[in-house]
Amino acid sequence: MKQVADLIDWPACAAIAGKTVRNVQYWGQDSCSATPPIATALAFDVAFQKAGGEGAPFRDAYVFQFKEVMTGQDACRRALAEAIAEVARESGDALAASIEITQSNASPLSTLRASAEVGQLLAAANRLARRLVPFHTAGVLPVARETGGLQ
């Protein structure tokens, strides 16, 4: 907000927003959690560029926030894909070891190996289940509310 006001001044910002100068100045304070509506932010960016400013301060701020949210979601998706791959590998190992004990020449060691492989599969499945939690509706709604996705 301050970047825009430094170029076009606070009274012009207030006129664009249809607010008092004090209200618009408040948006520019670090301690303020309120922000201008998107239409007003767009109008500020347009006025900023018309006055010779480079870039679009509000757009840039929204893009930064969007990238932060998406980076976290991408990391969750990558971790989920890795967990799925681990379950697939462990499942194959557990099945192969279990099939091996059905053979007539299977040894007690084969049974122990199959048990160990199934244990590793269960551990991997539990890790996968924990990775799914952020994708549950309860985990998605707060992020959507914070980013304005549920209006």
Short mmCIF file of C-alpha atoms in Angstrom, two decimals:
data_model
loop_
_atom_site.label_atom_id
_atom_site.label_comp_id
_atom_site.label_asym_id
_atom_site.label_seq_id
_atom_site.Cartn_x
_atom_site.Cartn_y
_atom_site.Cartn_z
CA MET A 1 0.00 0.00 0.00
CA LYS A 2 2.80 2.35 0.91
CA GLN A 3 4.50 1.78 -2.45
CA VAL A 4 1.34 2.91 -4.26
CA ALA A 5 0.76 5.87 -1.92
CA ASP A 6 4.38 7.00 -2.27
CA LEU A 7 3.73 7.44 -5.99
CA ILE A 8 0.14 8.71 -6.17
CA ASP A 9 -0.29 10.03 -2.56
CA TRP A 10 -2.67 9.03 0.22
CA PRO A 11 -5.63 11.28 -0.76
CA ALA A 12 -5.65 9.78 -4.28
CA CYS A 13 -5.57 6.28 -2.78
CA ALA A 14 -8.49 7.20 -0.51
CA ALA A 15 -10.46 8.50 -3.50
CA ILE A 16 -9.82 5.28 -5.45
CA ALA A 17 -10.94 3.15 -2.51
CA GLY A 18 -13.86 5.35 -1.50
CA LYS A 19 -12.44 5.38 2.04
CA THR A 20 -10.88 7.93 4.34
CA VAL A 21 -7.17 8.65 4.12
CA ARG A 22 -6.75 7.18 7.61
CA ASN A 23 -8.50 3.95 6.59
CA VAL A 24 -6.29 3.56 3.53
CA GLN A 25 -3.18 4.35 5.58
CA TYR A 26 -4.25 1.66 8.04
CA TRP A 27 -4.13 -0.93 5.22
CA GLY A 28 -0.47 -0.02 4.80
CA GLN A 29 0.50 -0.75 8.42
CA ASP A 30 2.29 -3.99 9.22
CA SER A 31 0.00 -4.56 12.20
CA CYS A 32 -3.15 -4.36 10.04
CA SER A 33 -4.72 -7.68 9.04
CA ALA A 34 -7.35 -6.03 6.81
CA THR A 35 -6.67 -5.65 3.12
CA PRO A 36 -8.41 -3.77 0.33
CA PRO A 37 -10.98 -5.73 -1.68
CA ILE A 38 -9.59 -7.28 -4.85
CA ALA A 39 -11.37 -4.75 -7.09
CA THR A 40 -9.80 -1.91 -5.10
CA ALA A 41 -6.37 -3.56 -5.21
CA LEU A 42 -6.72 -3.84 -8.98
CA ALA A 43 -7.66 -0.15 -9.17
CA PHE A 44 -4.58 0.71 -7.08
CA ASP A 45 -2.35 -1.27 -9.45
CA VAL A 46 -3.87 0.49 -12.48
CA ALA A 47 -3.43 3.92 -10.89
CA PHE A 48 0.14 3.00 -9.91
CA GLN A 49 1.02 2.11 -13.51
CA LYS A 50 -0.77 5.15 -14.96
CA ALA A 51 1.34 7.32 -12.65
CA GLY A 52 4.50 5.76 -14.09
CA GLY A 53 5.09 3.01 -11.56
CA GLU A 54 6.68 -0.23 -12.67
CA GLY A 55 4.96 -3.50 -11.90
CA ALA A 56 1.76 -3.97 -9.95
CA PRO A 57 2.34 -4.05 -6.17
CA PHE A 58 -0.92 -5.73 -5.21
CA ARG A 59 -0.76 -8.26 -8.03
CA ASP A 60 2.80 -9.06 -7.05
CA ALA A 61 1.76 -9.55 -3.42
CA TYR A 62 -1.08 -11.89 -4.42
CA VAL A 63 1.20 -13.85 -6.76
CA PHE A 64 3.74 -14.26 -3.96
CA GLN A 65 1.06 -15.52 -1.55
CA PHE A 66 -0.35 -17.86 -4.20
CA LYS A 67 3.09 -19.34 -4.90
CA GLU A 68 3.64 -19.90 -1.17
CA VAL A 69 0.38 -21.85 -0.89
CA MET A 70 1.06 -23.84 -4.06
CA THR A 71 4.63 -24.68 -3.02
CA GLY A 72 3.28 -26.29 0.14
CA GLN A 73 0.63 -28.19 -1.79
CA ASP A 74 3.17 -29.36 -4.39
CA ALA A 75 5.45 -30.64 -1.63
CA CYS A 76 2.52 -32.57 -0.12
CA ARG A 77 1.69 -34.09 -3.50
CA ARG A 78 5.30 -35.13 -4.10
CA ALA A 79 5.49 -36.72 -0.64
CA LEU A 80 2.19 -38.50 -1.31
CA ALA A 81 3.51 -39.88 -4.62
CA GLU A 82 6.64 -41.14 -2.86
CA ALA A 83 4.52 -42.81 -0.17
CA ILE A 84 2.34 -44.48 -2.82
CA ALA A 85 5.44 -45.76 -4.63
CA GLU A 86 6.81 -47.12 -1.34
CA VAL A 87 3.55 -49.00 -0.66
CA ALA A 88 3.64 -50.44 -4.18
CA ARG A 89 7.24 -51.66 -3.71
CA GLU A 90 6.57 -53.10 -0.26
CA SER A 91 3.35 -54.71 -1.50
CA GLY A 92 5.22 -56.45 -4.29
CA ASP A 93 7.91 -57.65 -1.88
CA ALA A 94 5.32 -58.90 0.62
CA LEU A 95 3.34 -60.72 -2.05
CA ALA A 96 6.45 -62.33 -3.54
CA ALA A 97 7.65 -63.49 -0.12
CA SER A 98 4.18 -64.77 0.79
CA ILE A 99 3.84 -66.70 -2.48
CA GLU A 100 7.25 -68.22 -1.82
CA ILE A 101 6.01 -69.90 1.39
CA THR A 102 3.27 -71.71 -0.56
CA GLN A 103 5.94 -73.72 -2.37
CA SER A 104 6.56 -77.26 -1.14
CA ASN A 105 10.22 -76.57 -0.50
CA ALA A 106 9.62 -73.41 1.61
CA SER A 107 11.68 -73.15 4.77
CA PRO A 108 10.84 -71.59 8.14
CA LEU A 109 13.17 -68.77 7.10
CA SER A 110 10.84 -68.06 4.16
CA THR A 111 7.94 -67.63 6.57
CA LEU A 112 9.96 -65.21 8.70
CA ARG A 113 10.93 -63.26 5.60
CA ALA A 114 7.28 -63.06 4.48
CA SER A 115 6.26 -61.84 7.94
CA ALA A 116 8.97 -59.18 7.85
CA GLU A 117 7.90 -58.05 4.37
CA VAL A 118 4.25 -57.82 5.44
CA GLY A 119 5.35 -55.78 8.46
CA GLN A 120 7.23 -53.40 6.18
CA LEU A 121 4.16 -53.15 3.95
CA LEU A 122 1.94 -52.29 6.93
CA ALA A 123 4.40 -49.63 8.10
CA ALA A 124 4.50 -48.12 4.60
CA ALA A 125 0.68 -48.21 4.41
CA ASN A 126 0.47 -46.36 7.74
CA ARG A 127 2.87 -43.71 6.44
CA LEU A 128 0.71 -43.39 3.34
CA ALA A 129 -2.42 -42.99 5.48
CA ARG A 130 -0.74 -40.14 7.38
CA ARG A 131 0.24 -38.49 4.08
CA LEU A 132 -3.43 -38.50 3.03
CA VAL A 133 -4.56 -36.38 6.00
CA PRO A 134 -3.78 -32.98 4.40
CA PHE A 135 -5.91 -34.00 1.42
CA HIS A 136 -9.02 -34.70 3.51
CA THR A 137 -11.76 -32.11 3.24
CA ALA A 138 -11.05 -30.89 6.78
CA GLY A 139 -7.46 -30.16 5.79
CA VAL A 140 -8.39 -28.39 2.55
CA LEU A 141 -11.10 -26.05 3.88
CA PRO A 142 -8.90 -23.87 6.14
CA VAL A 143 -6.45 -23.22 3.30
CA ALA A 144 -9.33 -22.39 0.96
CA ARG A 145 -10.81 -19.96 3.48
CA GLU A 146 -7.44 -18.24 4.05
CA THR A 147 -6.92 -17.74 0.33
CA GLY A 148 -10.47 -16.61 -0.43
CA GLY A 149 -11.47 -19.83 -2.16
CA LEU A 150 -14.73 -20.21 -0.22
CA GLN A 151 -16.79 -17.09 -0.66
#
